[in-house]
Short mmCIF file of C-alpha atoms and ligand atoms in Angstrom, two decimals:
data_model
loop_
_atom_site.label_atom_id
_atom_site.label_comp_id
_atom_site.label_asym_id
_atom_site.label_seq_id
_atom_site.Cartn_x
_atom_site.Cartn_y
_atom_site.Cartn_z
CA MET A 6 133.98 106.10 39.31
CA PRO A 7 136.70 103.46 39.68
CA ALA A 8 139.83 103.55 37.56
CA PRO A 9 140.16 100.80 34.87
CA PHE A 10 142.07 98.71 37.37
CA ASP A 11 142.05 100.01 40.86
CA THR A 12 144.58 98.56 43.28
CA GLN A 13 142.86 100.30 46.17
CA THR A 14 139.38 98.89 45.70
CA GLY A 15 140.32 95.73 43.76
CA TYR A 16 137.87 96.53 40.96
CA ASP A 17 138.53 94.79 37.65
CA GLN A 18 138.62 96.57 34.29
CA HIS A 19 134.81 96.66 34.22
CA GLY A 20 134.57 98.42 37.56
CA ARG A 21 133.30 95.23 39.19
CA TYR A 22 134.78 93.08 41.90
CA PRO A 23 136.16 89.88 40.31
CA GLU A 24 134.83 86.56 41.61
CA ALA A 25 136.95 85.05 44.38
CA THR A 26 137.61 81.42 43.42
CA THR A 27 140.53 80.34 45.61
CA VAL A 28 141.47 80.57 49.28
CA GLU A 29 144.24 82.93 48.17
CA ASP A 30 141.68 85.21 46.50
CA PHE A 31 139.73 85.35 49.76
CA ARG A 32 142.85 85.99 51.83
CA ARG A 33 143.89 88.82 49.52
CA ASN A 34 140.40 90.38 49.42
CA LEU A 35 140.00 90.17 53.18
CA ALA A 36 143.42 91.75 53.67
CA ALA A 37 142.57 94.52 51.19
CA VAL A 38 139.27 95.31 52.91
CA GLN A 39 140.99 95.19 56.30
CA ALA A 40 143.61 97.64 55.03
CA ARG A 41 140.85 100.01 53.88
CA ILE A 42 139.20 99.67 57.31
CA THR A 43 142.51 100.49 58.99
CA ALA A 44 143.06 103.51 56.75
CA ALA A 45 139.55 104.83 57.42
CA CYS A 46 140.04 104.37 61.17
CA ARG A 47 143.35 106.21 61.03
CA ARG A 48 141.78 109.19 59.25
CA VAL A 49 139.45 109.77 62.19
CA GLY A 50 141.67 108.55 65.01
CA ARG A 51 139.79 105.32 65.73
CA ASP A 52 141.23 102.02 66.92
CA THR A 53 140.86 99.40 64.15
CA ALA A 54 139.85 96.83 66.77
CA THR A 55 136.57 98.74 67.29
CA VAL A 56 135.37 97.82 63.77
CA ARG A 57 134.14 94.30 63.01
CA LEU A 58 134.13 93.11 59.42
CA LEU A 59 131.09 90.95 58.63
CA PRO A 60 131.59 89.15 55.28
CA VAL A 61 128.29 88.89 53.38
CA SER A 62 127.90 85.70 51.35
CA LYS A 63 124.39 86.06 49.92
CA THR A 64 123.77 84.52 46.46
CA LYS A 65 127.21 82.86 46.57
CA PRO A 66 127.44 79.06 46.32
CA GLU A 67 128.50 76.75 49.12
CA VAL A 68 131.92 76.23 47.53
CA SER A 69 132.67 79.96 47.87
CA LEU A 70 131.56 80.01 51.49
CA ARG A 71 133.83 77.07 52.25
CA LEU A 72 136.78 78.94 50.74
CA ALA A 73 135.91 82.01 52.83
CA HIS A 74 135.86 79.82 55.92
CA ALA A 75 139.24 78.35 54.97
CA ALA A 76 140.54 81.92 54.65
CA GLY A 77 139.49 82.59 58.23
CA CYS A 78 135.87 83.86 58.12
CA ARG A 79 133.99 82.69 61.21
CA MET A 80 130.75 84.62 60.74
CA LEU A 81 128.87 85.07 57.48
CA GLY A 82 126.02 87.45 56.71
CA GLU A 83 123.03 86.36 54.63
CA ASN A 84 120.08 88.51 53.57
CA LYS A 85 117.40 85.85 53.10
CA PRO A 86 116.41 83.63 56.05
CA GLN A 87 115.74 80.56 53.92
CA GLU A 88 118.98 80.81 51.98
CA ALA A 89 120.84 81.28 55.29
CA HIS A 90 119.14 78.28 56.85
CA ARG A 91 119.88 76.09 53.83
CA LYS A 92 123.57 77.05 53.92
CA TRP A 93 123.76 76.52 57.69
CA GLU A 94 122.36 73.02 57.26
CA ALA A 95 124.82 72.23 54.49
CA MET A 96 127.87 73.52 56.35
CA GLN A 97 127.48 72.14 59.85
CA ASP A 98 130.86 70.44 59.43
CA LEU A 99 132.71 73.79 59.37
CA ALA A 100 134.21 74.49 62.78
CA GLY A 101 133.05 77.58 64.60
CA LEU A 102 131.07 79.10 61.74
CA GLN A 103 128.29 81.47 62.88
CA TRP A 104 125.51 83.11 60.90
CA SER A 105 124.19 86.64 60.85
CA VAL A 106 120.83 87.26 59.17
CA ILE A 107 120.94 90.83 57.87
CA GLY A 108 117.74 91.03 55.80
CA HIS A 109 114.05 91.53 56.40
CA LEU A 110 112.24 88.80 58.31
CA GLN A 111 108.59 87.86 58.21
CA THR A 112 107.04 86.40 61.33
CA ASN A 113 106.46 83.06 59.61
CA LYS A 114 110.26 82.70 59.12
CA ALA A 115 111.12 83.53 62.74
CA LYS A 116 111.19 79.83 63.57
CA LEU A 117 113.95 79.21 61.02
CA VAL A 118 116.12 82.07 62.25
CA ALA A 119 115.64 81.11 65.91
CA ARG A 120 117.02 77.67 65.13
CA PHE A 121 120.45 78.57 63.81
CA ALA A 122 121.29 82.28 63.68
CA HIS A 123 123.79 83.87 66.03
CA GLU A 124 122.79 87.39 65.09
CA PHE A 125 119.86 89.19 63.45
CA GLN A 126 120.45 92.71 62.19
CA ALA A 127 117.12 93.72 60.71
CA LEU A 128 114.64 93.89 63.59
CA ASP A 129 111.99 96.49 62.77
CA SER A 130 108.71 95.27 64.21
CA LEU A 131 107.40 94.12 67.58
CA ARG A 132 105.57 91.26 65.89
CA VAL A 133 108.87 89.87 64.66
CA ALA A 134 110.48 90.50 68.06
CA GLU A 135 107.67 88.58 69.73
CA ALA A 136 107.81 85.69 67.24
CA LEU A 137 111.60 85.41 67.53
CA ASP A 138 111.53 85.56 71.32
CA ARG A 139 108.90 82.84 71.55
CA ARG A 140 110.80 80.53 69.18
CA LEU A 141 114.13 81.22 70.88
CA GLN A 142 112.67 80.41 74.29
CA ALA A 143 111.40 77.12 72.87
CA GLU A 144 114.85 76.33 71.45
CA GLY A 145 116.64 77.42 74.65
CA ARG A 146 118.64 79.90 72.59
CA SER A 147 119.27 83.62 72.50
CA LEU A 148 120.03 85.95 69.61
CA GLU A 149 122.18 89.06 69.17
CA VAL A 150 119.94 91.73 67.68
CA PHE A 151 120.30 95.03 65.85
CA VAL A 152 117.34 97.34 65.27
CA GLN A 153 117.13 98.44 61.65
CA VAL A 154 116.42 102.10 61.03
CA ASN A 155 115.50 103.63 57.68
CA THR A 156 117.85 106.59 57.46
CA SER A 157 117.43 107.31 53.76
CA GLY A 158 113.71 108.02 53.84
CA GLU A 159 113.23 105.78 50.79
CA ALA A 160 109.94 103.92 50.90
CA SER A 161 111.64 100.85 49.39
CA LYS A 162 113.93 100.39 52.38
CA TYR A 163 112.97 98.40 55.43
CA GLY A 164 113.52 99.65 58.93
CA LEU A 165 111.86 101.85 61.50
CA ALA A 166 111.37 105.53 60.85
CA PRO A 167 113.88 107.31 63.13
CA GLU A 168 111.05 108.96 65.06
CA ASP A 169 109.55 105.56 65.89
CA ALA A 170 112.78 104.16 67.32
CA PRO A 171 112.48 105.53 70.91
CA THR A 172 109.11 103.85 71.61
CA PHE A 173 110.28 100.67 69.90
CA ILE A 174 113.45 100.44 72.02
CA GLN A 175 111.45 100.89 75.22
CA ALA A 176 109.38 97.79 74.38
CA LEU A 177 112.34 95.45 73.80
CA PRO A 178 113.11 94.38 77.40
CA ALA A 179 109.95 92.25 77.23
CA PHE A 180 111.79 89.87 74.88
CA SER A 181 114.43 88.32 77.11
CA ALA A 182 115.95 86.02 74.47
CA LEU A 183 116.88 89.02 72.32
CA ARG A 184 120.23 90.57 73.22
CA VAL A 185 119.95 94.03 71.76
CA ARG A 186 123.33 95.39 70.68
CA GLY A 187 122.67 98.45 68.58
CA LEU A 188 121.30 99.88 65.37
CA MET A 189 121.69 98.95 61.71
CA THR A 190 121.02 100.88 58.53
CA LEU A 191 121.40 100.83 54.76
CA ALA A 192 122.43 104.21 53.41
CA LEU A 193 121.06 105.81 50.31
CA PHE A 194 122.52 104.28 47.15
CA SER A 195 124.08 107.32 45.65
CA SER A 196 127.37 108.40 44.14
CA GLU A 197 127.06 111.60 46.18
CA ALA A 198 129.20 110.83 49.22
CA GLU A 199 127.73 113.63 51.30
CA ARG A 200 124.18 112.30 50.95
CA VAL A 201 125.39 108.83 51.91
CA ARG A 202 127.27 110.27 54.88
CA GLN A 203 124.14 112.01 56.16
CA CYS A 204 122.45 108.60 56.58
CA PHE A 205 125.32 107.40 58.76
CA VAL A 206 125.37 110.63 60.76
CA LEU A 207 121.64 110.24 61.36
CA LEU A 208 122.07 106.69 62.70
CA ARG A 209 124.90 107.73 65.01
CA THR A 210 123.11 110.76 66.43
CA LEU A 211 119.93 108.71 66.89
CA ARG A 212 121.93 106.04 68.74
CA ASP A 213 123.54 108.70 70.98
CA ARG A 214 120.12 110.11 71.81
CA LEU A 215 118.52 106.68 72.43
CA ARG A 216 121.37 105.64 74.67
CA GLN A 217 120.51 108.36 77.19
CA SER A 218 117.20 106.70 78.01
CA ALA A 219 117.85 103.07 77.02
CA PRO A 220 116.17 100.52 79.30
CA THR A 221 118.39 98.31 81.45
CA GLY A 222 119.84 95.44 79.44
CA ILE A 223 119.35 97.13 76.08
CA GLY A 224 122.80 97.76 74.63
CA LEU A 225 123.18 100.45 72.02
CA ASP A 226 126.92 100.42 71.53
CA GLU A 227 126.92 98.93 68.05
CA LEU A 228 126.34 100.70 64.75
CA SER A 229 126.10 98.32 61.78
CA MET A 230 126.49 100.50 58.71
CA GLY A 231 128.53 100.44 55.53
CA MET A 232 128.81 97.99 52.61
CA SER A 233 131.35 97.47 49.81
CA GLY A 234 130.52 100.83 48.23
CA ASP A 235 130.43 103.00 51.31
CA PHE A 236 132.03 101.33 54.34
CA GLU A 237 134.87 103.83 54.65
CA ILE A 238 132.42 106.71 55.04
CA ALA A 239 130.48 104.64 57.58
CA ILE A 240 133.63 104.03 59.63
CA GLU A 241 134.43 107.73 59.59
CA GLU A 242 130.96 108.27 61.07
CA GLY A 243 131.26 105.62 63.78
CA ALA A 244 130.40 102.20 62.33
CA THR A 245 131.35 99.30 64.62
CA VAL A 246 130.20 96.63 62.13
CA VAL A 247 130.62 96.85 58.35
CA ARG A 248 128.76 94.35 56.15
CA VAL A 249 130.89 93.66 53.10
CA GLY A 250 129.94 91.22 50.34
CA GLN A 251 131.16 92.03 46.86
CA ALA A 252 134.58 93.35 47.85
CA ILE A 253 135.29 89.93 49.41
CA PHE A 254 133.30 87.43 47.36
CA GLY A 255 133.11 89.22 44.03
CA ALA A 256 130.29 91.00 42.23
CA ARG A 257 126.81 89.48 42.48
CA ALA A 258 124.94 88.38 39.40
CA THR A 259 121.65 89.04 41.18
CA PRO A 260 120.82 92.72 40.97
CA ASP A 261 120.46 94.50 44.31
CA SER A 262 116.93 95.47 43.32
CA HIS A 263 116.09 91.88 44.22
CA TYR A 264 116.97 92.71 47.83
CA TRP A 265 115.83 96.31 47.96
CA PRO A 266 113.01 96.70 45.45
CA GLY A 267 112.61 100.04 43.83
CA GLU A 268 116.25 101.02 43.56
CA LEU A 269 117.59 102.37 40.33
CA SER A 270 120.46 100.31 38.95
CA THR A 271 122.19 103.55 37.95
CA GLU A 272 122.51 104.37 41.62
CA GLU A 273 124.36 101.21 42.59
CA PRO A 274 127.68 102.01 44.20
CA THR A 275 129.81 99.95 41.82
CA SER A 276 128.16 101.06 38.58
C1 PLP B 312 124.14 92.43 50.42
C2 PLP B 312 124.12 93.23 51.67
C3 PLP B 312 125.26 93.90 52.12
C4 PLP B 312 126.60 93.83 51.39
O1 PLP B 312 126.57 94.52 50.17
P1 PLP B 312 127.85 94.47 49.21
O2 PLP B 312 127.56 95.46 48.17
O3 PLP B 312 127.94 93.08 48.69
O4 PLP B 312 129.02 94.80 50.06
C5 PLP B 312 125.17 94.64 53.28
N1 PLP B 312 124.01 94.73 53.97
C6 PLP B 312 122.90 94.09 53.58
C7 PLP B 312 121.66 94.23 54.40
C8 PLP B 312 122.91 93.31 52.43
O5 PLP B 312 121.80 92.67 52.04
#
């Protein structure tokens, strides 16, 4: 549980991240998260440069995203394809801003994602891979891709079962517009750090095993794991991308159960 005001995490007196409303707020929050990343890297002897911070802007209004951009963010993560597409359309004037779609995709939304996204982190079906590849070919584009794995065993979470990942990876070279970079997971939402850590360990060991027989052109160097509540543990276990929303933008009004149905609010990391 966070202290009433926690200078390390930036929680306010309610144990929530305060809303960032100025460029200065964003600069300070980004610096604070970066300092936590650096500290976590140091604990396990990793180079900070091997961890990419992906700011997650879902549910936040355009004005907040513009402030984040002004504070230096050049890639933003969004969970919902339609919300991401709408924001991309509205913010075409922002120089060098790229979009990462980090949430579940249905085949009928593949067209949207193929049009604008730089990265897609939640690939978990061949039907979606096929739909994306076809649309990307038509657009003359390619897409950085992460394969999502369900490491918590919760039925509510998306992602491949770990045992299905080897066969899935072998099929990916057929989709030449997809540039496969690695694996992504959402850990268990739990205040028990060891149970959370086990999810990250599972993703890393799975990646290490898959890498031994990965087809040519399928990169498995990246591990996207860790969010505001657990990114330090993820870094200790090998994360190369951390997806951080609330610690940068402020707490969300929308409950996370909207994104991951079936979760108990009492298990949210900031509660
Ligand atoms: C919202 C979200 C995050 C970030 O969660 P925070 O608690 O805001 O840090 C990370 N990954 C995915 C897939 C998300 O949807």
